[in-house]
């Protein structure tokens, strides 16, 4: 409608992709990943402001404490990347290996084994001026080229009015869990050997903001598919978030927040006092029925162009979706 709308560049794809909304009608280049996590224990992936908190608020193990902080993008990034790799692998393609071939691996042959199981050597896809795989684009390869998706940290606070979901923030409650490491020697009768503390956040609800440095439809397609995959497989050990999964942490309910929403609508999603408007319902329908599949078709075309064994998606005919 407006004169200077920014449209999607699809010239590099071998098929016609018809996304019925322009870039500036979406939250792009930002994409919001909705997160709902009962308990998250990402090892050292939590930084808190507790040292700045006044003495009467500094009760690290008190669930009612007022401690805010950040969850590292590294923890989140590994989880997202894993989902992206699975999407490509289940489609029959291979993904860039996350590690360098020359790195030291504890187990001999582990890299070789991975190369037989859905990975290609990191960066091998960009040799000979090849365009590279989508994983390489999004997450970066070697130091000279940063990934096309910027993964921000998630700031959290236990105080809901201080949380701005349009900035990629979440309501969450930090505390330290004390766990006892007990002796397994029968003679010790299970007596505690030492105390271990770990940082956790509980009841995390909010958004993780991703920003595309370059908006290509196949990037959106891969992120959308990866988040759906992670959500559908959230109870699988491999797809959980953070390190300490052994006591039930890291199960993530997740979704891409409809990119057609305005900031006000995005806030409304996380405002328990307000229901979705009819405008939001309409946008959900447009996203589901007209936009989402087109982004995924762009991903399929890009993947098929790299891997000749995969079929190029069919051209849409008369608005019928395949
Ligand atoms: Zn690659």
Short mmCIF file of C-alpha atoms and ligand atoms in Angstrom, two decimals:
data_model
loop_
_atom_site.label_atom_id
_atom_site.label_comp_id
_atom_site.label_asym_id
_atom_site.label_seq_id
_atom_site.Cartn_x
_atom_site.Cartn_y
_atom_site.Cartn_z
CA UNK A 1 0.00 0.00 0.00
CA UNK A 2 2.66 2.50 0.98
CA UNK A 3 5.01 3.64 -1.76
CA UNK A 4 8.39 2.67 -0.33
CA UNK A 5 7.61 -0.76 0.99
CA UNK A 6 10.50 -3.10 1.45
CA UNK A 7 9.81 -6.41 -0.24
CA UNK A 8 11.55 -9.74 0.18
CA UNK A 9 14.48 -10.48 -2.08
CA UNK A 10 13.87 -13.89 -3.60
CA UNK A 11 16.00 -13.49 -6.72
CA UNK A 12 18.58 -16.00 -5.45
CA UNK A 13 15.95 -18.75 -5.17
CA UNK A 14 15.06 -21.10 -8.00
CA UNK A 15 11.32 -20.83 -7.40
CA UNK A 16 8.82 -18.00 -7.11
CA UNK A 17 8.02 -17.25 -3.52
CA UNK A 18 4.99 -15.10 -2.92
CA UNK A 19 4.87 -13.63 0.56
CA UNK A 20 1.70 -11.55 0.71
CA UNK A 21 3.02 -9.04 3.25
CA UNK A 22 5.98 -6.70 2.99
CA UNK A 23 8.91 -6.65 5.37
CA UNK A 24 7.78 -3.44 7.02
CA UNK A 25 4.41 -4.97 7.83
CA UNK A 26 6.24 -7.44 10.03
CA UNK A 27 8.42 -7.22 13.13
CA UNK A 28 11.40 -7.96 10.86
CA UNK A 29 14.33 -7.72 11.08
CA UNK A 30 13.35 -8.72 14.63
CA UNK A 31 11.83 -12.11 15.32
CA UNK A 32 10.48 -12.88 18.78
CA UNK A 33 10.74 -16.36 20.20
CA UNK A 34 8.19 -16.91 22.96
CA UNK A 35 9.59 -18.89 25.89
CA UNK A 36 7.77 -20.60 28.75
CA UNK A 37 10.14 -22.56 30.99
CA UNK A 38 9.32 -24.00 34.42
CA UNK A 39 12.93 -24.41 35.44
CA UNK A 40 16.13 -23.48 33.65
CA UNK A 41 19.61 -24.33 34.91
CA UNK A 42 22.04 -23.19 32.23
CA UNK A 43 25.24 -23.74 34.20
CA UNK A 44 27.15 -20.45 34.22
CA UNK A 45 24.77 -18.96 31.64
CA UNK A 46 23.06 -16.68 34.17
CA UNK A 47 24.41 -13.30 35.20
CA UNK A 48 22.55 -11.50 37.98
CA UNK A 49 22.53 -8.04 39.46
CA UNK A 50 22.50 -9.41 42.99
CA UNK A 51 25.75 -7.69 43.85
CA UNK A 52 24.05 -4.38 43.22
CA UNK A 53 20.98 -5.33 45.19
CA UNK A 54 20.65 -3.78 48.62
CA UNK A 55 21.55 -6.03 51.51
CA UNK A 56 17.97 -6.67 52.55
CA UNK A 57 17.14 -7.97 49.09
CA UNK A 58 20.14 -10.25 48.80
CA UNK A 59 18.76 -13.66 49.57
CA UNK A 60 20.03 -15.82 46.77
CA UNK A 61 18.05 -18.88 47.76
CA UNK A 62 14.80 -17.06 48.51
CA UNK A 63 12.24 -17.54 45.73
CA UNK A 64 10.71 -14.19 46.67
CA UNK A 65 13.93 -12.28 46.08
CA UNK A 66 14.05 -9.32 43.74
CA UNK A 67 17.08 -10.38 41.77
CA UNK A 68 17.12 -9.65 38.05
CA UNK A 69 19.68 -10.61 35.47
CA UNK A 70 20.43 -11.97 32.04
CA UNK A 71 20.50 -15.35 30.40
CA UNK A 72 23.48 -15.73 28.11
CA UNK A 73 22.81 -15.90 24.38
CA UNK A 74 25.33 -18.74 24.09
CA UNK A 75 23.12 -21.16 25.96
CA UNK A 76 20.10 -20.17 23.91
CA UNK A 77 22.05 -20.15 20.67
CA UNK A 78 23.23 -23.74 21.04
CA UNK A 79 19.66 -24.86 21.64
CA UNK A 80 18.33 -22.97 18.61
CA UNK A 81 21.14 -24.19 16.39
CA UNK A 82 20.45 -27.75 17.37
CA UNK A 83 16.81 -27.31 16.33
CA UNK A 84 17.88 -25.81 12.99
CA UNK A 85 20.26 -28.72 12.35
CA UNK A 86 17.49 -31.23 13.02
CA UNK A 87 15.11 -29.54 10.60
CA UNK A 88 17.65 -29.81 7.78
CA UNK A 89 18.64 -33.34 8.70
CA UNK A 90 15.05 -34.57 8.83
CA UNK A 91 14.54 -33.06 5.38
CA UNK A 92 17.44 -35.19 4.16
CA UNK A 93 20.10 -32.46 3.99
CA UNK A 94 23.27 -32.07 6.02
CA UNK A 95 24.15 -29.23 8.38
CA UNK A 96 27.44 -27.48 9.09
CA UNK A 97 29.17 -29.20 11.98
CA UNK A 98 29.34 -26.81 14.96
CA UNK A 99 32.99 -27.59 15.66
CA UNK A 100 36.21 -27.25 13.72
CA UNK A 101 37.56 -30.44 12.19
CA UNK A 102 40.97 -29.73 13.70
CA UNK A 103 39.71 -29.32 17.27
CA UNK A 104 40.62 -31.85 19.94
CA UNK A 105 37.82 -34.26 20.64
CA UNK A 106 37.79 -36.43 23.70
CA UNK A 107 36.57 -39.36 21.71
CA UNK A 108 38.55 -40.34 18.68
CA UNK A 109 36.52 -40.53 15.51
CA UNK A 110 33.68 -38.49 16.94
CA UNK A 111 33.94 -35.93 14.16
CA UNK A 112 34.09 -38.64 11.50
CA UNK A 113 31.04 -40.27 12.99
CA UNK A 114 29.12 -36.99 12.94
CA UNK A 115 29.99 -36.53 9.29
CA UNK A 116 28.20 -39.79 8.61
CA UNK A 117 25.20 -38.69 10.65
CA UNK A 118 23.80 -35.57 9.05
CA UNK A 119 26.73 -33.14 9.21
CA UNK A 120 29.26 -31.83 6.75
CA UNK A 121 32.61 -30.45 7.83
CA UNK A 122 32.25 -26.93 9.21
CA UNK A 123 32.62 -24.43 6.40
CA UNK A 124 33.11 -27.06 3.70
CA UNK A 125 29.89 -25.79 2.12
CA UNK A 126 31.46 -22.41 1.24
CA UNK A 127 34.44 -23.75 -0.66
CA UNK A 128 34.64 -22.92 -4.36
CA UNK A 129 32.51 -19.78 -4.03
CA UNK A 130 29.54 -21.90 -3.15
CA UNK A 131 26.77 -20.07 -1.29
CA UNK A 132 27.12 -22.27 1.78
CA UNK A 133 24.39 -23.95 3.80
CA UNK A 134 21.71 -22.02 5.68
CA UNK A 135 23.20 -22.99 9.05
CA UNK A 136 26.50 -21.45 7.97
CA UNK A 137 24.67 -18.27 6.94
CA UNK A 138 22.72 -17.94 10.16
CA UNK A 139 25.28 -18.98 12.74
CA UNK A 140 28.50 -17.97 11.06
CA UNK A 141 31.48 -20.03 10.15
CA UNK A 142 34.93 -18.83 10.79
CA UNK A 143 35.84 -15.58 12.43
CA UNK A 144 35.64 -13.50 9.30
CA UNK A 145 31.91 -13.82 8.90
CA UNK A 146 29.44 -13.36 11.71
CA UNK A 147 26.16 -15.23 11.60
CA UNK A 148 23.25 -13.45 9.93
CA UNK A 149 21.10 -13.82 13.02
CA UNK A 150 22.00 -11.77 16.07
CA UNK A 151 21.10 -13.64 19.25
CA UNK A 152 20.54 -11.22 22.10
CA UNK A 153 20.68 -12.15 25.79
CA UNK A 154 17.33 -12.46 27.56
CA UNK A 155 17.03 -9.94 30.39
CA UNK A 156 14.80 -11.15 33.18
CA UNK A 157 13.16 -9.69 36.22
CA UNK A 158 10.78 -11.09 38.84
CA UNK A 159 8.76 -7.86 38.63
CA UNK A 160 6.39 -8.03 35.72
CA UNK A 161 5.99 -4.30 35.18
CA UNK A 162 9.76 -4.07 34.63
CA UNK A 163 9.63 -6.60 31.81
CA UNK A 164 9.40 -5.36 28.22
CA UNK A 165 8.72 -8.24 25.87
CA UNK A 166 9.32 -6.01 22.82
CA UNK A 167 12.97 -5.86 23.93
CA UNK A 168 13.31 -9.60 24.40
CA UNK A 169 12.74 -9.74 28.13
CA UNK A 170 11.06 -12.21 30.43
CA UNK A 171 9.53 -12.46 33.83
CA UNK A 172 11.53 -15.04 35.78
CA UNK A 173 12.57 -15.84 39.32
CA UNK A 174 16.20 -16.39 40.11
CA UNK A 175 17.48 -18.47 42.92
CA UNK A 176 20.29 -20.70 43.97
CA UNK A 177 19.54 -24.32 44.55
CA UNK A 178 21.60 -26.18 47.06
CA UNK A 179 22.06 -29.76 46.15
CA UNK A 180 23.93 -32.33 48.14
CA UNK A 181 26.27 -34.71 46.49
CA UNK A 182 25.84 -37.92 48.44
CA UNK A 183 28.21 -40.81 48.81
CA UNK A 184 27.30 -43.90 46.84
CA UNK A 185 29.45 -46.09 49.00
CA UNK A 186 27.16 -48.35 51.05
CA UNK A 187 29.30 -47.97 54.18
CA UNK A 188 28.70 -44.24 54.18
CA UNK A 189 24.94 -44.75 54.34
CA UNK A 190 24.31 -42.00 51.79
CA UNK A 191 25.88 -39.25 53.84
CA UNK A 192 26.44 -35.94 52.04
CA UNK A 193 29.96 -35.46 50.72
CA UNK A 194 29.64 -31.83 49.72
CA UNK A 195 27.19 -29.04 48.99
CA UNK A 196 26.85 -27.83 45.44
CA UNK A 197 24.97 -24.70 44.51
CA UNK A 198 23.60 -23.93 41.13
CA UNK A 199 21.98 -20.88 39.65
CA UNK A 200 18.53 -21.47 38.26
CA UNK A 201 15.61 -19.40 37.08
CA UNK A 202 12.09 -20.60 37.52
CA UNK A 203 8.76 -19.79 35.85
CA UNK A 204 10.32 -17.92 32.97
CA UNK A 205 7.74 -16.39 30.62
CA UNK A 206 8.65 -13.87 27.96
CA UNK A 207 10.49 -13.40 24.70
CA UNK A 208 13.91 -13.92 23.21
CA UNK A 209 14.68 -11.36 20.51
CA UNK A 210 16.53 -12.39 17.37
CA UNK A 211 17.59 -9.81 14.79
CA UNK A 212 18.43 -10.67 11.19
CA UNK A 213 21.37 -8.70 9.79
CA UNK A 214 20.00 -9.54 6.38
CA UNK A 215 16.38 -10.53 5.77
CA UNK A 216 16.11 -13.53 3.51
CA UNK A 217 12.88 -15.54 3.47
CA UNK A 218 14.67 -18.87 3.96
CA UNK A 219 16.15 -17.58 7.23
CA UNK A 220 12.67 -16.89 8.54
CA UNK A 221 11.57 -20.32 7.25
CA UNK A 222 14.35 -22.12 9.10
CA UNK A 223 13.82 -20.27 12.38
CA UNK A 224 10.07 -20.92 12.27
CA UNK A 225 10.57 -24.62 11.55
CA UNK A 226 13.31 -24.98 14.17
CA UNK A 227 11.23 -23.43 16.94
CA UNK A 228 8.26 -25.64 16.06
CA UNK A 229 10.57 -28.65 16.10
CA UNK A 230 12.03 -27.71 19.48
CA UNK A 231 8.55 -27.24 20.91
CA UNK A 232 7.29 -30.57 19.58
CA UNK A 233 10.35 -32.39 20.98
CA UNK A 234 10.75 -30.41 24.20
CA UNK A 235 10.63 -33.48 26.40
CA UNK A 236 13.52 -35.14 24.59
CA UNK A 237 16.80 -34.91 26.41
CA UNK A 238 18.64 -33.77 23.26
CA UNK A 239 16.33 -30.84 22.66
CA UNK A 240 16.34 -29.42 26.16
CA UNK A 241 17.89 -26.10 27.05
CA UNK A 242 20.83 -25.64 29.37
CA UNK A 243 23.26 -28.02 30.97
CA UNK A 244 21.67 -29.57 34.04
CA UNK A 245 18.88 -31.52 32.49
CA UNK A 246 19.13 -34.41 34.89
CA UNK A 247 16.73 -32.98 37.41
CA UNK A 248 14.04 -32.03 34.97
CA UNK A 249 15.21 -28.54 34.00
CA UNK A 250 15.29 -27.15 30.48
CA UNK A 251 11.94 -28.27 29.08
CA UNK A 252 10.87 -25.33 26.93
CA UNK A 253 7.43 -24.51 25.55
CA UNK A 254 8.26 -22.24 22.66
CA UNK A 255 6.75 -20.58 19.60
CA UNK A 256 7.54 -17.83 17.14
CA UNK A 257 5.34 -14.88 18.07
CA UNK A 258 3.33 -13.92 14.99
CA UNK A 259 5.66 -11.55 13.09
CA UNK A 260 2.62 -9.61 11.85
CA UNK A 261 1.88 -8.33 15.35
CA UNK A 262 2.63 -4.74 16.28
CA UNK A 263 4.53 -4.00 19.50
CA UNK A 264 1.23 -3.28 21.25
CA UNK A 265 -0.13 -6.65 20.14
CA UNK A 266 3.06 -8.40 21.22
CA UNK A 267 2.70 -6.87 24.69
CA UNK A 268 -0.90 -8.01 24.76
CA UNK A 269 0.15 -11.64 24.25
CA UNK A 270 1.99 -11.44 27.58
CA UNK A 271 -0.60 -9.43 29.44
CA UNK A 272 -2.72 -11.90 31.32
CA UNK A 273 -5.42 -9.29 31.81
CA UNK A 274 -6.03 -8.87 28.08
CA UNK A 275 -7.26 -11.34 25.50
CA UNK A 276 -6.28 -11.33 21.84
CA UNK A 277 -8.11 -8.79 19.71
CA UNK A 278 -10.03 -9.79 16.59
CA UNK A 279 -7.29 -8.01 14.63
CA UNK A 280 -4.76 -10.39 16.15
CA UNK A 281 -6.94 -13.37 15.29
CA UNK A 282 -7.07 -12.20 11.68
CA UNK A 283 -3.30 -11.80 11.61
CA UNK A 284 -2.91 -15.31 13.00
CA UNK A 285 -4.97 -16.63 10.11
CA UNK A 286 -2.99 -14.66 7.52
CA UNK A 287 0.28 -15.82 9.03
CA UNK A 288 -0.79 -19.47 9.26
CA UNK A 289 -2.47 -19.73 5.88
CA UNK A 290 -0.54 -17.35 3.65
CA UNK A 291 2.87 -16.46 5.08
CA UNK A 292 4.38 -19.32 7.06
CA UNK A 293 4.38 -21.90 4.29
CA UNK A 294 5.93 -19.48 1.82
CA UNK A 295 8.90 -18.88 4.12
CA UNK A 296 9.29 -22.64 4.49
CA UNK A 297 9.11 -23.11 0.71
CA UNK A 298 11.95 -20.60 0.40
CA UNK A 299 13.95 -22.74 2.82
CA UNK A 300 13.15 -25.88 0.83
CA UNK A 301 14.24 -24.22 -2.42
CA UNK A 302 17.49 -23.03 -0.89
CA UNK A 303 18.20 -26.47 0.57
CA UNK A 304 17.32 -28.28 -2.66
CA UNK A 305 19.60 -25.97 -4.64
CA UNK A 306 22.54 -27.12 -2.51
CA UNK A 307 21.63 -30.76 -2.35
CA UNK A 308 20.63 -32.14 -5.74
CA UNK A 309 18.96 -35.19 -4.19
CA UNK A 310 16.23 -33.13 -2.59
CA UNK A 311 13.14 -32.13 -4.58
CA UNK A 312 12.55 -28.50 -5.44
CA UNK A 313 9.18 -27.46 -3.98
CA UNK A 314 6.36 -27.33 -6.50
CA UNK A 315 5.07 -24.02 -7.74
CA UNK A 316 1.90 -23.01 -6.03
CA UNK A 317 -1.12 -23.11 -8.28
CA UNK A 318 -4.14 -20.89 -7.84
CA UNK A 319 -3.56 -20.31 -4.14
CA UNK A 320 -3.87 -23.99 -3.28
CA UNK A 321 -1.22 -25.00 -0.81
CA UNK A 322 0.49 -28.33 -1.22
ZN1 LIG B 1 27.57 -25.75 5.97
#
